[in-house]
Short mmCIF file of C-alpha atoms in Angstrom, two decimals:
data_model
loop_
_atom_site.label_atom_id
_atom_site.label_comp_id
_atom_site.label_asym_id
_atom_site.label_seq_id
_atom_site.Cartn_x
_atom_site.Cartn_y
_atom_site.Cartn_z
CA UNK A 17 10.13 -1.17 -1.83
CA UNK A 18 13.10 -0.92 0.50
CA UNK A 19 12.94 -0.75 4.27
CA UNK A 20 14.14 2.86 4.06
CA UNK A 21 11.37 3.84 1.63
CA UNK A 22 8.75 2.22 3.85
CA UNK A 23 10.13 3.97 6.95
CA UNK A 24 10.12 7.27 5.08
CA UNK A 25 6.45 6.87 4.21
CA UNK A 26 5.58 6.13 7.83
CA UNK A 27 7.49 9.21 9.01
CA UNK A 28 5.76 11.41 6.44
CA UNK A 29 2.38 10.24 7.72
CA UNK A 30 3.45 10.86 11.32
CA UNK A 31 4.67 14.33 10.37
CA UNK A 32 1.35 15.19 8.74
CA UNK A 33 -0.60 13.98 11.78
CA UNK A 34 1.63 15.93 14.15
CA UNK A 35 1.18 19.08 12.05
CA UNK A 36 -2.60 18.59 12.16
CA UNK A 37 -2.50 18.27 15.97
CA UNK A 38 -0.23 21.29 16.21
CA UNK A 39 -2.58 23.37 14.06
CA UNK A 40 -5.48 22.46 16.33
CA UNK A 41 -3.48 23.34 19.45
CA UNK A 42 -2.31 26.67 18.02
CA UNK A 43 -5.88 27.66 17.11
CA UNK A 44 -7.14 26.61 20.56
CA UNK A 45 -4.43 28.68 22.25
CA UNK A 46 -4.62 31.58 19.82
CA UNK A 47 -5.35 34.24 22.46
CA UNK A 48 -2.51 33.32 24.79
CA UNK A 49 -0.07 33.04 21.87
CA UNK A 50 -1.09 36.33 20.27
CA UNK A 51 -1.32 38.27 23.54
CA UNK A 52 2.37 37.73 24.16
CA UNK A 53 2.21 35.96 27.49
CA UNK A 54 5.53 34.29 26.73
CA UNK A 55 8.55 35.60 28.62
CA UNK A 56 10.90 34.34 25.92
CA UNK A 57 11.34 35.07 22.24
CA UNK A 58 9.70 31.75 21.46
CA UNK A 59 5.95 31.96 22.06
CA UNK A 60 5.54 28.21 21.49
CA UNK A 61 7.88 27.43 24.38
CA UNK A 62 5.43 28.94 26.86
CA UNK A 63 3.05 26.06 26.24
CA UNK A 64 4.42 22.64 27.19
CA UNK A 65 2.38 20.72 24.58
CA UNK A 66 3.33 23.07 21.74
CA UNK A 67 6.98 23.03 22.78
CA UNK A 68 6.97 19.22 22.77
CA UNK A 69 5.24 19.11 19.38
CA UNK A 70 7.83 21.52 17.98
CA UNK A 71 10.69 19.36 19.27
CA UNK A 72 9.05 16.21 17.92
CA UNK A 73 8.51 17.84 14.54
CA UNK A 74 12.17 18.83 14.35
CA UNK A 75 13.19 15.26 15.21
CA UNK A 76 10.85 13.80 12.59
CA UNK A 77 12.10 16.28 9.96
CA UNK A 78 15.68 15.30 10.76
CA UNK A 79 14.83 11.60 10.45
CA UNK A 80 12.98 12.20 7.16
CA UNK A 81 15.96 14.04 5.71
CA UNK A 82 18.32 11.20 6.65
CA UNK A 83 16.08 8.43 5.36
CA UNK A 84 15.31 10.35 2.16
CA UNK A 85 19.04 10.54 1.40
CA UNK A 86 19.54 6.81 1.96
CA UNK A 87 16.40 5.81 0.05
CA UNK A 88 17.33 8.07 -2.89
CA UNK A 89 20.86 6.64 -3.04
CA UNK A 90 19.40 3.12 -3.07
CA UNK A 91 17.08 4.03 -5.94
CA UNK A 92 19.91 5.64 -7.88
CA UNK A 93 22.07 2.55 -7.43
CA UNK A 94 19.30 0.16 -8.39
CA UNK A 95 18.16 2.11 -11.47
CA UNK A 96 21.50 3.49 -12.53
CA UNK A 97 19.94 6.97 -12.66
CA UNK A 98 22.46 9.73 -12.15
CA UNK A 99 20.94 12.49 -14.28
CA UNK A 100 19.94 15.90 -13.09
CA UNK A 101 16.24 15.72 -12.16
CA UNK A 102 15.97 19.50 -12.49
CA UNK A 103 16.24 18.98 -16.24
CA UNK A 104 13.48 16.37 -16.49
CA UNK A 105 11.01 17.65 -19.05
CA UNK A 106 7.62 18.49 -17.57
CA UNK A 107 5.94 16.54 -20.39
CA UNK A 108 7.29 13.32 -18.84
CA UNK A 109 4.85 13.68 -15.94
CA UNK A 110 1.78 13.44 -18.17
CA UNK A 111 -1.33 15.02 -16.66
CA UNK A 112 0.85 16.82 -14.11
CA UNK A 113 2.98 18.72 -16.68
CA UNK A 114 1.36 22.12 -16.10
CA UNK A 115 1.35 21.55 -12.36
CA UNK A 116 5.08 20.80 -12.32
CA UNK A 117 5.85 23.87 -14.44
CA UNK A 118 3.94 26.08 -12.00
CA UNK A 119 5.62 24.57 -8.93
CA UNK A 120 9.06 24.95 -10.51
CA UNK A 121 8.20 28.60 -11.23
CA UNK A 122 7.16 28.96 -7.54
CA UNK A 123 3.64 29.93 -8.63
CA UNK A 124 2.13 27.78 -5.90
CA UNK A 125 -1.32 29.37 -5.87
CA UNK A 126 -1.75 28.64 -9.57
CA UNK A 127 -0.28 25.17 -9.07
CA UNK A 128 -2.82 24.52 -6.30
CA UNK A 129 -5.67 25.58 -8.57
CA UNK A 130 -4.33 23.25 -11.27
CA UNK A 131 -4.17 20.34 -8.82
CA UNK A 132 -7.64 21.20 -7.52
CA UNK A 133 -8.94 20.89 -11.08
CA UNK A 134 -7.00 17.67 -11.73
CA UNK A 135 -8.24 15.91 -8.58
CA UNK A 136 -11.65 17.63 -8.19
CA UNK A 137 -10.66 18.53 -4.64
CA UNK A 138 -11.16 21.70 -2.64
CA UNK A 139 -8.45 24.31 -2.89
CA UNK A 140 -7.58 24.16 0.82
CA UNK A 141 -6.81 20.43 0.60
CA UNK A 142 -4.58 20.75 -2.43
CA UNK A 143 -2.83 23.92 -1.23
CA UNK A 144 -1.28 21.92 1.60
CA UNK A 145 -0.40 19.16 -0.86
CA UNK A 146 1.24 21.64 -3.23
CA UNK A 147 3.32 23.14 -0.43
CA UNK A 148 4.35 19.61 0.59
CA UNK A 149 5.41 18.75 -2.97
CA UNK A 150 7.20 22.10 -3.44
CA UNK A 151 9.19 21.59 -0.20
CA UNK A 152 10.06 18.06 -1.26
CA UNK A 153 11.16 19.26 -4.71
CA UNK A 154 13.28 22.03 -3.19
CA UNK A 155 14.95 19.64 -0.74
CA UNK A 156 15.37 16.83 -3.25
CA UNK A 157 14.87 17.46 -6.99
CA UNK A 158 14.45 13.69 -7.47
CA UNK A 159 10.91 14.12 -6.07
CA UNK A 160 9.85 14.89 -9.62
CA UNK A 161 10.18 11.13 -10.21
CA UNK A 162 7.38 10.59 -7.65
CA UNK A 163 5.12 12.78 -9.77
CA UNK A 164 6.16 10.98 -12.95
CA UNK A 165 5.34 7.57 -11.39
CA UNK A 166 1.86 8.51 -10.13
CA UNK A 167 -0.01 7.70 -13.32
CA UNK A 168 1.70 4.34 -13.68
CA UNK A 169 1.03 3.53 -10.02
CA UNK A 170 -2.63 4.47 -10.44
CA UNK A 171 -3.05 2.13 -13.40
CA UNK A 172 -0.71 -0.74 -12.53
CA UNK A 173 -0.52 -0.96 -8.75
CA UNK A 174 -2.97 -2.09 -6.08
CA UNK A 175 -5.10 0.53 -4.34
CA UNK A 176 -2.87 0.54 -1.27
CA UNK A 177 0.34 0.91 -3.31
CA UNK A 178 -1.15 3.68 -5.46
CA UNK A 179 -2.42 5.47 -2.35
CA UNK A 180 1.07 5.25 -0.83
CA UNK A 181 2.41 6.87 -3.98
CA UNK A 182 -0.09 9.73 -3.48
CA UNK A 183 0.96 10.10 0.15
CA UNK A 184 4.62 10.10 -0.80
CA UNK A 185 4.12 12.71 -3.50
CA UNK A 186 1.62 15.06 -1.87
CA UNK A 187 1.59 14.19 1.83
CA UNK A 188 -2.11 13.39 1.57
CA UNK A 189 -3.96 11.57 4.31
CA UNK A 190 -5.61 8.26 3.43
CA UNK A 191 -9.03 9.75 2.60
CA UNK A 192 -7.50 12.41 0.35
CA UNK A 193 -5.31 9.79 -1.33
CA UNK A 194 -8.30 7.60 -2.09
CA UNK A 195 -10.29 10.53 -3.53
CA UNK A 196 -7.37 11.68 -5.70
CA UNK A 197 -6.66 8.13 -6.87
CA UNK A 198 -10.26 7.59 -8.02
CA UNK A 199 -10.25 10.82 -10.03
CA UNK A 200 -6.82 10.12 -11.50
CA UNK A 201 -7.86 6.63 -12.61
CA UNK A 202 -11.02 8.03 -14.21
CA UNK A 203 -8.98 10.66 -16.06
CA UNK A 204 -6.39 8.14 -17.23
CA UNK A 205 -9.04 5.68 -18.41
CA UNK A 206 -10.77 8.40 -20.44
CA UNK A 207 -7.56 9.74 -22.00
CA UNK A 208 -7.12 8.54 -25.59
CA UNK A 209 -3.98 6.50 -26.20
#
């Protein structure tokens, strides 16, 4: 794994944590935000913490975009892959074929239900993961390769490497990654060859 890939994974984790903190702050300040106490057109700017979180999130998103470009170019150069990932057949992602078809068709609710069934996880957990994957796929169609590599990572890599693959693909937190990995390994071990 390159330095850029590793940095990208760290930034994705930081982004998820910041979004969790922001969600908590927004809910805590719901009344002041909804009652329009802001004198500007940006209600988040009226709260110093929320304004700072918004700025930090924009900075992290900018850094993620830059690192993703560099990391993807490195992977393309090292693998010689220059094909159009939008044309990768959904069947190449194994258990995730239906999920990928639904995300590509922007049927995210159905895709979330599919992922919920695949990972035996609650719908609210996988809805966030599906949105994460859909945004990634929209920004960089090569993200489909992350989905294609999940099964191999689950079977061939260490727990920590396979969990990182889950985080990279779905933006899961560590606990969610571990849960999903256990279910995926069970499914793959019970699938006839």
